[in-house]
mmCIF file of C-alpha atoms in Angstrom:
data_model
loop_
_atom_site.group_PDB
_atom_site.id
_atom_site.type_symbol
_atom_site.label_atom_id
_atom_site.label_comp_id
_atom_site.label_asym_id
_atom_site.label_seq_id
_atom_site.Cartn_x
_atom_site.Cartn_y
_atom_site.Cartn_z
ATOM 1 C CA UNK F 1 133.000 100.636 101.739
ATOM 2 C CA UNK F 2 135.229 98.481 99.534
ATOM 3 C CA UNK F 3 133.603 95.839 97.280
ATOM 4 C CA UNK F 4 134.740 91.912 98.092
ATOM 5 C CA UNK F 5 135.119 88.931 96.534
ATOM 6 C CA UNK F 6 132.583 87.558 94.155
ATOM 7 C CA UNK F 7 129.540 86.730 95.572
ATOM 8 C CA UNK F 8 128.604 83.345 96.415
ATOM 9 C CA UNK F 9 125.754 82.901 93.819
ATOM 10 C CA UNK F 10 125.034 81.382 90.765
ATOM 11 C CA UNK F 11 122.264 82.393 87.726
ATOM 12 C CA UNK F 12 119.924 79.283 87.093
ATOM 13 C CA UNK F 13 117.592 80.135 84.601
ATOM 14 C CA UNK F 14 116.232 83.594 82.968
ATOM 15 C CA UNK F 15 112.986 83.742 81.462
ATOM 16 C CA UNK F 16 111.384 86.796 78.884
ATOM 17 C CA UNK F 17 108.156 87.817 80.193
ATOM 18 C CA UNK F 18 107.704 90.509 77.152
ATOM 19 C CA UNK F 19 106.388 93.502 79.646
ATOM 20 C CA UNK F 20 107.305 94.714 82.798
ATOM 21 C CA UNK F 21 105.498 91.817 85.287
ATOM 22 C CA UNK F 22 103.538 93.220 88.135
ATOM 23 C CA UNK F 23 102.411 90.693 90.330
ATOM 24 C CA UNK F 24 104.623 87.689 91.370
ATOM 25 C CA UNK F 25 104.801 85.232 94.746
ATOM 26 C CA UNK F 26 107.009 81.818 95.346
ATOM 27 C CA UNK F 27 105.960 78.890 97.185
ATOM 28 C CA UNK F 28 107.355 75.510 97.535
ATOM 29 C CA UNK F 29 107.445 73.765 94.163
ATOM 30 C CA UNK F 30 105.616 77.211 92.627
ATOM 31 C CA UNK F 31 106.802 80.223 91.288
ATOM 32 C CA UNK F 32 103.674 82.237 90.115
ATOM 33 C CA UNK F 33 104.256 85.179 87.799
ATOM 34 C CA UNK F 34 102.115 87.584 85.179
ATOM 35 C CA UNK F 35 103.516 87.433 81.464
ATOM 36 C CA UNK F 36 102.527 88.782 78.171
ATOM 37 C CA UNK F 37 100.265 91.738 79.650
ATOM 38 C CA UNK F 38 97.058 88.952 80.311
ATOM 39 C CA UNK F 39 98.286 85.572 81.196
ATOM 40 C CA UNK F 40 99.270 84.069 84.922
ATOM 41 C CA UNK F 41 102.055 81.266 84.475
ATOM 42 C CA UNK F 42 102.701 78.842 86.904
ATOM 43 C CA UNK F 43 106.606 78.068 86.363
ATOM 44 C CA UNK F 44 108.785 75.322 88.093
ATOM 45 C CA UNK F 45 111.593 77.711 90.071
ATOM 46 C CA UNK F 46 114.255 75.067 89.870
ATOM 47 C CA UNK F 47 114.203 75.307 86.160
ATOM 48 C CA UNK F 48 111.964 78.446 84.746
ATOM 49 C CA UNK F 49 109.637 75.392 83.120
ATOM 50 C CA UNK F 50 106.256 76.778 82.555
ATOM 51 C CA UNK F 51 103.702 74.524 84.300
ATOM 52 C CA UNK F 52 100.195 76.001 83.081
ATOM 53 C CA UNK F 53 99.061 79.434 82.231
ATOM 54 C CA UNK F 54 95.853 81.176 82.311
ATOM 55 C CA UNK F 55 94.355 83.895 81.162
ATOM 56 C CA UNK F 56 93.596 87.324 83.308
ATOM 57 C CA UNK F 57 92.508 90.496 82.819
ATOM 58 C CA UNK F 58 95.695 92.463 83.407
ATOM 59 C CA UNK F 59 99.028 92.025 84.890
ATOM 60 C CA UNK F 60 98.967 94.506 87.462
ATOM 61 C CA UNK F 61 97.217 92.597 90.184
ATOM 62 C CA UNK F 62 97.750 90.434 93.370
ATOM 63 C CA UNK F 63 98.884 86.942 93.724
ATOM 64 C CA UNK F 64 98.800 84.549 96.650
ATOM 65 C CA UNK F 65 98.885 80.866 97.330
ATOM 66 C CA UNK F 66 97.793 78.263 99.780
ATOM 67 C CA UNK F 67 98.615 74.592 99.431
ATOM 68 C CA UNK F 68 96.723 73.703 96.238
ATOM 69 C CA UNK F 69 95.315 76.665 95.117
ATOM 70 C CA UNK F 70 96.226 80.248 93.319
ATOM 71 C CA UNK F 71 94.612 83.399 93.721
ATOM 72 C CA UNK F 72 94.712 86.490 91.183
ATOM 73 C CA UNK F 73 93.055 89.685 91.906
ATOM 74 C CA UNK F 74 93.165 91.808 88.940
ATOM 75 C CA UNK F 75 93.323 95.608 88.721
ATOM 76 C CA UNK F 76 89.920 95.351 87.320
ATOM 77 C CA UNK F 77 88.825 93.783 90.258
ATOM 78 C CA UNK F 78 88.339 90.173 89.681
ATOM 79 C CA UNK F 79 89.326 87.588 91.812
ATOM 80 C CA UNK F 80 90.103 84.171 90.487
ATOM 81 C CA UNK F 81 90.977 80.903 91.822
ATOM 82 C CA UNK F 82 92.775 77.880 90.150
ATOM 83 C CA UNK F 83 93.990 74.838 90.789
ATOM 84 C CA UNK F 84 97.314 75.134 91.733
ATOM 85 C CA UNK F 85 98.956 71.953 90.430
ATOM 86 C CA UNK F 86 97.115 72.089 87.437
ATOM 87 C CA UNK F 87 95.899 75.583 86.436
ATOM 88 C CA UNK F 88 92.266 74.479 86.091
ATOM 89 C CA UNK F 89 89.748 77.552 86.773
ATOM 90 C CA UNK F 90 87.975 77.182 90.301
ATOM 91 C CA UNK F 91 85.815 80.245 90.673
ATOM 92 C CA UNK F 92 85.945 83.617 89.857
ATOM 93 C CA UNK F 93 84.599 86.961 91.535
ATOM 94 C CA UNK F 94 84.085 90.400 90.089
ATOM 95 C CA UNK F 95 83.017 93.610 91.316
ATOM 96 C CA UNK F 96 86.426 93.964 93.512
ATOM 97 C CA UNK F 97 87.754 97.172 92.258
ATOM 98 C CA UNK F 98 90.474 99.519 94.090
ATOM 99 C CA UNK F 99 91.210 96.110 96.024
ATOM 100 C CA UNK F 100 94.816 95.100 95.765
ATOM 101 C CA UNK F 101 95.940 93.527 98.853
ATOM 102 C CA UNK F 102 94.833 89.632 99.270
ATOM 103 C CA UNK F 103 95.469 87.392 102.382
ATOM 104 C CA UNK F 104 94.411 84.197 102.987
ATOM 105 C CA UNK F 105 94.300 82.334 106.691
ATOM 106 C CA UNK F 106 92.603 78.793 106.667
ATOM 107 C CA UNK F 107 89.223 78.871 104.856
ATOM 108 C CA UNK F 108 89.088 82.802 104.664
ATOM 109 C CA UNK F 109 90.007 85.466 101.922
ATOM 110 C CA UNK F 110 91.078 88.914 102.978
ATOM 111 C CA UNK F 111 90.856 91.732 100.122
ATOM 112 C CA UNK F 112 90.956 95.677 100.708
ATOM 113 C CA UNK F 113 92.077 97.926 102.929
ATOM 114 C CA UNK F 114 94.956 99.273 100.670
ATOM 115 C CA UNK F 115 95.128 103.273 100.726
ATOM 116 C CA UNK F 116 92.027 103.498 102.253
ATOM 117 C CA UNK F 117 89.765 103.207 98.877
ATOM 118 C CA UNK F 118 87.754 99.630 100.181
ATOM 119 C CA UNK F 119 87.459 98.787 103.614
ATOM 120 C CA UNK F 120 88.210 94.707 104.432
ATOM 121 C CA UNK F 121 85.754 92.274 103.009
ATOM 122 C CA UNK F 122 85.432 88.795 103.559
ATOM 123 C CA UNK F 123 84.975 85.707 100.725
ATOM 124 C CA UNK F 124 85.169 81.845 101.061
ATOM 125 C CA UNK F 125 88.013 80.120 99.811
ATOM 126 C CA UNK F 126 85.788 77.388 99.404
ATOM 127 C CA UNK F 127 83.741 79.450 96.173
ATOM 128 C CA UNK F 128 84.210 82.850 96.483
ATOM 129 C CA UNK F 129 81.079 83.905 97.920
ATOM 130 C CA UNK F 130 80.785 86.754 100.648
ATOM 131 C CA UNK F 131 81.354 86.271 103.848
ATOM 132 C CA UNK F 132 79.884 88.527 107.553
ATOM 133 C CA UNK F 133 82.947 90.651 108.629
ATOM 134 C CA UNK F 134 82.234 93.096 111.433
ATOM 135 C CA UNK F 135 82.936 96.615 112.226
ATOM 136 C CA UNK F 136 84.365 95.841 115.568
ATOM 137 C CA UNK F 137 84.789 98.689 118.167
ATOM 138 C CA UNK F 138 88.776 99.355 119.588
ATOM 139 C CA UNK F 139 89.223 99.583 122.976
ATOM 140 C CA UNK F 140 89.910 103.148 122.854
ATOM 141 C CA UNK F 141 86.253 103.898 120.833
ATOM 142 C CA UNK F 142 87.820 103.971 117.553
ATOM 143 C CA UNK F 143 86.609 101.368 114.839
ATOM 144 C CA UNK F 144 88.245 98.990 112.566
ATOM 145 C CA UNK F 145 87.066 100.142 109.196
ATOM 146 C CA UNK F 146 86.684 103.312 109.617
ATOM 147 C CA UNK F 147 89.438 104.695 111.881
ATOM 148 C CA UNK F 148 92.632 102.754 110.436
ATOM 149 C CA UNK F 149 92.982 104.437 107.453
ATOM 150 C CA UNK F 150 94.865 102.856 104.712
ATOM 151 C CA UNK F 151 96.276 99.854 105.849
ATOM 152 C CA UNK F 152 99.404 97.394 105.836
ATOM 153 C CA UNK F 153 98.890 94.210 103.965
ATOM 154 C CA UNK F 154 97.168 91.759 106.005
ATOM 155 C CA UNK F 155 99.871 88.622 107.364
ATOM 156 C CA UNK F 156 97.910 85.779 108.257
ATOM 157 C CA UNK F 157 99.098 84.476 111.732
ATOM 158 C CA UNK F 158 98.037 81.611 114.228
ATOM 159 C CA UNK F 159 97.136 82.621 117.415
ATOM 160 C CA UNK F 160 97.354 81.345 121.337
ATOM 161 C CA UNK F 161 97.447 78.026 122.818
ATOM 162 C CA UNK F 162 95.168 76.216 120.070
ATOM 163 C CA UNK F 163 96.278 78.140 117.036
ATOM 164 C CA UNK F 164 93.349 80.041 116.002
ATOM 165 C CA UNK F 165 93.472 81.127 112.431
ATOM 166 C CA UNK F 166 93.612 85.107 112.632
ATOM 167 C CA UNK F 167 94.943 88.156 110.662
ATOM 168 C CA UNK F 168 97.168 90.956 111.877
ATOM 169 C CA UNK F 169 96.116 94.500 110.816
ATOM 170 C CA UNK F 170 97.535 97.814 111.209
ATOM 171 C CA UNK F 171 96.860 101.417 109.699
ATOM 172 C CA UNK F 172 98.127 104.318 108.919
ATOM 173 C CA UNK F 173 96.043 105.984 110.908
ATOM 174 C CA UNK F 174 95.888 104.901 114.358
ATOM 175 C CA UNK F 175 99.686 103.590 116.765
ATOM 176 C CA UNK F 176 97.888 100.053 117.361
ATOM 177 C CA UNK F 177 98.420 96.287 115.912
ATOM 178 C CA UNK F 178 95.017 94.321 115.913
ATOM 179 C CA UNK F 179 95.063 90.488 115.843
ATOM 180 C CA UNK F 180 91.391 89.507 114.109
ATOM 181 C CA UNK F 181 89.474 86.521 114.033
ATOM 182 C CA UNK F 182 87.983 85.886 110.275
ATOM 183 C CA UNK F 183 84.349 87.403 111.314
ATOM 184 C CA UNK F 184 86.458 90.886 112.200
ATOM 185 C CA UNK F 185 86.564 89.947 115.966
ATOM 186 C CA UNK F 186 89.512 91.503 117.759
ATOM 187 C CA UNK F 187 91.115 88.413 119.403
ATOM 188 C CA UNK F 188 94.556 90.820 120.466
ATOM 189 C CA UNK F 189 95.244 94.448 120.509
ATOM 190 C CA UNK F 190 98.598 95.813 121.169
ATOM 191 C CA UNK F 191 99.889 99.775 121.248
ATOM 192 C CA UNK F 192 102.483 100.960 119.536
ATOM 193 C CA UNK F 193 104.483 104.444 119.641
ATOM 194 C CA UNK F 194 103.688 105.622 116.248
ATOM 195 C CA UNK F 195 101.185 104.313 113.462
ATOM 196 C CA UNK F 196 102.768 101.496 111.118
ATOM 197 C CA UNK F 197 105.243 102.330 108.346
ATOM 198 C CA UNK F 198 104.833 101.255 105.021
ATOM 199 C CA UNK F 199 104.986 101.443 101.557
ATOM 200 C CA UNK F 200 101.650 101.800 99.224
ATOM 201 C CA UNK F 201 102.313 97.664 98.202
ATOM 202 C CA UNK F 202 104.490 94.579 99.320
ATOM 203 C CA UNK F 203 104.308 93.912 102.608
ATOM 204 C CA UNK F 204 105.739 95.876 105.627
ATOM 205 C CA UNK F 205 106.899 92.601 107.889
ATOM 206 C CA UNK F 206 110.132 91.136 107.262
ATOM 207 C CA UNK F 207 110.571 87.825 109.434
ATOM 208 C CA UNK F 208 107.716 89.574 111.776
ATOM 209 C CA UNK F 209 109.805 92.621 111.832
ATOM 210 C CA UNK F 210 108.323 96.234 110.947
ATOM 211 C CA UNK F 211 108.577 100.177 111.290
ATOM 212 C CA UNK F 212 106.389 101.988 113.847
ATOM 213 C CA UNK F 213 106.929 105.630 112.897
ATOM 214 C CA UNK F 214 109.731 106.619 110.902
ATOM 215 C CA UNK F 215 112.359 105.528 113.183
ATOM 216 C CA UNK F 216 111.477 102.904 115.275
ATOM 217 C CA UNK F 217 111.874 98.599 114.060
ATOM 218 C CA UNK F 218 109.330 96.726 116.071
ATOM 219 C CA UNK F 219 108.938 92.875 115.967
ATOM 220 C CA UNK F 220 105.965 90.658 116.547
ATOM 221 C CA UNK F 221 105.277 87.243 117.957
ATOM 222 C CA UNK F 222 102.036 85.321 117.897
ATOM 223 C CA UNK F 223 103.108 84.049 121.651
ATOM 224 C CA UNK F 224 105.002 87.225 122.706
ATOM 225 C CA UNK F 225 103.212 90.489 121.200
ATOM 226 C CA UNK F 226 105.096 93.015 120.038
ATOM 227 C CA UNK F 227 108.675 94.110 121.396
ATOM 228 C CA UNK F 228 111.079 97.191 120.293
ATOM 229 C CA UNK F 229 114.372 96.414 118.608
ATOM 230 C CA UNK F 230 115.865 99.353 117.821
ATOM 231 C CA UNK F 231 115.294 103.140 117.511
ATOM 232 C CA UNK F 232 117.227 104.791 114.273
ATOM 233 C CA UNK F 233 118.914 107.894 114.642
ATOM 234 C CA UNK F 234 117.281 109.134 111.189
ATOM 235 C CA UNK F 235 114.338 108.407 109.552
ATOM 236 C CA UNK F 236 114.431 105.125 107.977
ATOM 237 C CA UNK F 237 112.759 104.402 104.010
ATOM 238 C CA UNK F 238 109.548 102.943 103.748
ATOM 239 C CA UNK F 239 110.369 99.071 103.417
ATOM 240 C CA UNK F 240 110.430 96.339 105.347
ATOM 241 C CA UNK F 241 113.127 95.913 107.754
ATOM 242 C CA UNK F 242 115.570 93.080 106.974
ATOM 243 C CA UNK F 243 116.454 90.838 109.600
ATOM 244 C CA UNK F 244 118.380 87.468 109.866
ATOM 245 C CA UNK F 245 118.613 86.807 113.733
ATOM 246 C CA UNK F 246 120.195 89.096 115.754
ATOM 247 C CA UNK F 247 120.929 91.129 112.596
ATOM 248 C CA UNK F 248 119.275 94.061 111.330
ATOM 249 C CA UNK F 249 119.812 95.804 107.394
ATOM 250 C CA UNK F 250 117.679 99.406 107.354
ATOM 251 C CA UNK F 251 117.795 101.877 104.728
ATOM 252 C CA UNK F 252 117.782 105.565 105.761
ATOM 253 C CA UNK F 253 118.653 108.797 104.002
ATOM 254 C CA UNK F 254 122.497 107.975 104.172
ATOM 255 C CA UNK F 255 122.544 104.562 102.991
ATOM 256 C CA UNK F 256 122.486 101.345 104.904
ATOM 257 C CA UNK F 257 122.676 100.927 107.990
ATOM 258 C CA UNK F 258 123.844 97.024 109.585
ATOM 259 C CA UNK F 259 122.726 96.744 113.333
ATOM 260 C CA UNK F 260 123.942 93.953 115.421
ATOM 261 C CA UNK F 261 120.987 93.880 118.159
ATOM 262 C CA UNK F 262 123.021 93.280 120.653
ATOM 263 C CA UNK F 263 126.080 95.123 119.987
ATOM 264 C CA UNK F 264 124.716 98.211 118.156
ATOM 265 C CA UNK F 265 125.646 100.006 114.799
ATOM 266 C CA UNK F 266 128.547 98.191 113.158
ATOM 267 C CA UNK F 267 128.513 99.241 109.869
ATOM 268 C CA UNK F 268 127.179 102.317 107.621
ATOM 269 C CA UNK F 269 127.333 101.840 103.508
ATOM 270 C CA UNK F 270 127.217 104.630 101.479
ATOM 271 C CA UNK F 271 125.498 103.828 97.934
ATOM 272 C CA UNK F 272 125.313 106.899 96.183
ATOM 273 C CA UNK F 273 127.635 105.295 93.376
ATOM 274 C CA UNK F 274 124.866 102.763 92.716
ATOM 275 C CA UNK F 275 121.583 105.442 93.425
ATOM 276 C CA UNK F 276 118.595 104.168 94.990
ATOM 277 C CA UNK F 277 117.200 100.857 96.563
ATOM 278 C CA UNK F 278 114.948 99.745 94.105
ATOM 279 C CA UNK F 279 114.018 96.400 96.128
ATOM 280 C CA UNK F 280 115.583 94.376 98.895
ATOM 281 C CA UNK F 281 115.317 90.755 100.446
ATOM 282 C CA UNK F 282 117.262 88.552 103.332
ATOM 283 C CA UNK F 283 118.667 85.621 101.249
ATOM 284 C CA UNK F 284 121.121 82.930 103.279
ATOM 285 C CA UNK F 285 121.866 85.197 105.851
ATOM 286 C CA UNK F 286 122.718 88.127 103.876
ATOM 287 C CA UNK F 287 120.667 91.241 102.473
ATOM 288 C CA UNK F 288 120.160 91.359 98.979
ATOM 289 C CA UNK F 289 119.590 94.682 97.695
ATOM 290 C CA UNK F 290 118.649 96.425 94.019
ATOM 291 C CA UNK F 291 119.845 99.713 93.028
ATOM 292 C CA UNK F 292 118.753 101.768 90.558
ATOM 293 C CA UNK F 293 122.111 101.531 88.342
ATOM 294 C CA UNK F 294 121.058 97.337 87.847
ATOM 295 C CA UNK F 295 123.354 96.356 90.564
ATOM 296 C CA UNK F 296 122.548 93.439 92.534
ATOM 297 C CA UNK F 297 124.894 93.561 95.991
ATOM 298 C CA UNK F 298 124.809 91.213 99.153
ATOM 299 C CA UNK F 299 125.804 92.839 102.325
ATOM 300 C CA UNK F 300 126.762 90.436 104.992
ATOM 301 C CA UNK F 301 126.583 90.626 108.811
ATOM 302 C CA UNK F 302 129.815 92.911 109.175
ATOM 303 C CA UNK F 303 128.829 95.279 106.323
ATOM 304 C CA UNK F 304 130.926 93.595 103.886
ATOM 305 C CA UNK F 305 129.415 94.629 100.538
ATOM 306 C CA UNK F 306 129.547 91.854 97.474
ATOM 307 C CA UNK F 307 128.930 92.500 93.978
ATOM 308 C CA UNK F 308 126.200 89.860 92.247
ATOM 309 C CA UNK F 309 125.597 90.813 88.624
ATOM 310 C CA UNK F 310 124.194 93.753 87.183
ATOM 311 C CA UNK F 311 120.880 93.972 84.958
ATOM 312 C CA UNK F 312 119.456 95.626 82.614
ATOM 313 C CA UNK F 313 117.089 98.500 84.049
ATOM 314 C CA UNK F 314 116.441 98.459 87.250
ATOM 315 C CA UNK F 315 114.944 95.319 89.226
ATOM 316 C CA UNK F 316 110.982 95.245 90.651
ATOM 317 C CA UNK F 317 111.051 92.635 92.836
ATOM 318 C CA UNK F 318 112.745 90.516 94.887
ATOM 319 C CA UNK F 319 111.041 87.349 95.796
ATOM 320 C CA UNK F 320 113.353 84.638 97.919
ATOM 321 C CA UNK F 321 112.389 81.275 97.367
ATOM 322 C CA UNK F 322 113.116 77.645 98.789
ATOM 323 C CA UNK F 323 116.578 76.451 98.900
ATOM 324 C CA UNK F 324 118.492 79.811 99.092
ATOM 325 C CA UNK F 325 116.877 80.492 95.633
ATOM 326 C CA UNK F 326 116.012 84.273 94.377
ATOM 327 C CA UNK F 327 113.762 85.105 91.828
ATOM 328 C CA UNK F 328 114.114 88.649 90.683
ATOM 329 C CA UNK F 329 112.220 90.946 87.781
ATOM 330 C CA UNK F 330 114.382 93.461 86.299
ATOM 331 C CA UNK F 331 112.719 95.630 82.911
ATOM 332 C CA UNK F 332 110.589 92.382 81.206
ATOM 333 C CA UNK F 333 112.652 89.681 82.198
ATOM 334 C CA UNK F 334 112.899 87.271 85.169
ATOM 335 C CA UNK F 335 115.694 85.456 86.460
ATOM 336 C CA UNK F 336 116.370 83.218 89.295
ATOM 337 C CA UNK F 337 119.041 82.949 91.485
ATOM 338 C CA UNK F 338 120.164 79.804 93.881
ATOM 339 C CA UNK F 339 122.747 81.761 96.839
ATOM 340 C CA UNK F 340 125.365 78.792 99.406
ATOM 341 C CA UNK F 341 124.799 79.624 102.838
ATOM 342 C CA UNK F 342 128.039 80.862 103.993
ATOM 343 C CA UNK F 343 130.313 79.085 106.303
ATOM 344 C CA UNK F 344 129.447 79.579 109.995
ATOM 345 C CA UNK F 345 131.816 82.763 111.514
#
């Protein structure tokens, strides 16, 4: 697949974070990010300002936010909340070892689940404190924390005609997705062919688009349940499907695949130039994707590859932001990106 024109991106602002960062999320006016091996900065993603730091245990942990607050779960297991605008400690609670995923919907904090080693437990927003979370029966006599196995990161979701806070859950273990209220209630229960696909972090929905067995994209709706997109001829990588629309960008043992939904396979990319995906992300209406080499390469909707820069080492995350913008880590550095929507076809 021949390489086009230059890409339609620009570099805004790179940033030294002296260590390979571990944890990192974006949010409107927020770009949250561990630096320096102990300290969580807030910086301003227009610009790479730094906003506030704090101090943590270690940089290896979890970060979410809501409105006006941060959470960091360290690897040592400590959660901690701040102030989001202005760093300010709110609580913190220890004792939350071999926890890494954290999901927050309304007043409720999720942590757990991930590879099995802590089933979901339930804290207050509010201070921290614990929270009742059942061990709800599935309709087919299994039970939710001991039957699903490791599971996906929790996405918060709002459910039915009123909106109900709830969480969606899936395992490794078991072919169903579970829709729970905070106290563990199962408000929704759907089947699916095969148990959930996904990687051991990050999370396994991409614009409510996952794998169901090695093959098969799924999507999800809070109104519509779940539907089947497409079935993959081979097995597909364990990551997130992209998806803009009707458009679909899955990795499989070949390369790339792009998938027009309605009019099948249009395009297969061979990469083998560039080695591995490394990380990937949907960006104005194109995939982004990391290899191995330090390439950074759009791929468009007809499988027109574009060449965006190439790092240093090979990049950790890909994190899209407001705006078009792109914040990526790449070997103890940080750098953000600000992509033009292209021209409508």
């Amino acid at each position: 697949m021949p390489i086009s024109r230059p890409a339609m991106a620009e570099l805004l602002w790179t940033r030294p974070l002296h260590m390979r960062a571990q944890a990192m999320t974006a949010a409107p006016g927020s770009l949250l990010v561990t630096e320096r091996w102990t300290r969580l900065a807030r910086l301003d993603p227009a610009t790479g300002k730094q906003l506030w730091s704090s101090r943590v245990e270690d940089c290896w942990g979890t970060t979410v936010t809501t409105a006006d607050r941060c959470l960091y779960l360290s690897q040592a297991g400590v959660l901690h909340c701040f102030d989001l605008r202005t760093g300010q400690p709110l609580w913190s609670r220890p004792d939350l070892q071999f926890g890494h995923h954290v999901t927050v919907s309304n007043t409720d904090v999720f942590i757990g689940g991930w590879r099995g080693y802590r089933p979901m437990t339930r804290l207050s927003l509010t201070d921290g404190t614990a929270l009742p979370f059942t061990c709800t029966p599935l309709t087919d006599g299994g039970t939710l924390v001991t039957d699903l196995g490791p599971i996906a990161t929790p996405l918060p979701i709002r459910l039915g005609p009123e909106g109900a806070a709830a969480v969606l859950v899936a395992g490794r273990n078991r072919p169903v997705l579970l829709a729970l209220a905070p106290t563990g209630a199962v408000l929704a229960e759907w089947p699916l062919p095969e148990p959930m696909y996904f990687p051991d972090s990050g999370s396994p929905y991409s614009a409510g688009t996952f794998l169901s067995g090695r093959r098969t994209v799924m999507a999800f709706h809070p109104d519509q349940g779940v539907q089947l997109l497409w079935t993959h001829e081979r097995d597909l990588a364990a990551r997130a499907p992209m998806r803009d629309g009707r458009t679909l960008w899955l990795a499989d043992e070949t390369g790339i695949a792009v998938v027009d939904l309605v009019r099948g396979v249009i395009a297969e990319i061979e990469h083998r130039d560039h080695g591995g995906i490394c990380a990937s992300s949907v960006v104005a209406g194109r995939a982004l994707i990391a290899f191995t080499d330090g390439s950074l390469m759009t791929v468009d909707r007809t499988g027109a590859m574009t060449s965006v820069l190439r790092v240093r080492g090979h990049v950790s995350y890909l994190i899209p932001g407001t705006g078009g913008h792109l914040h990526a880590i790449a070997k103890g550095h940080l750098l953000t990106m600000r992509f033009r929507v292209p021209d409508p076809a």
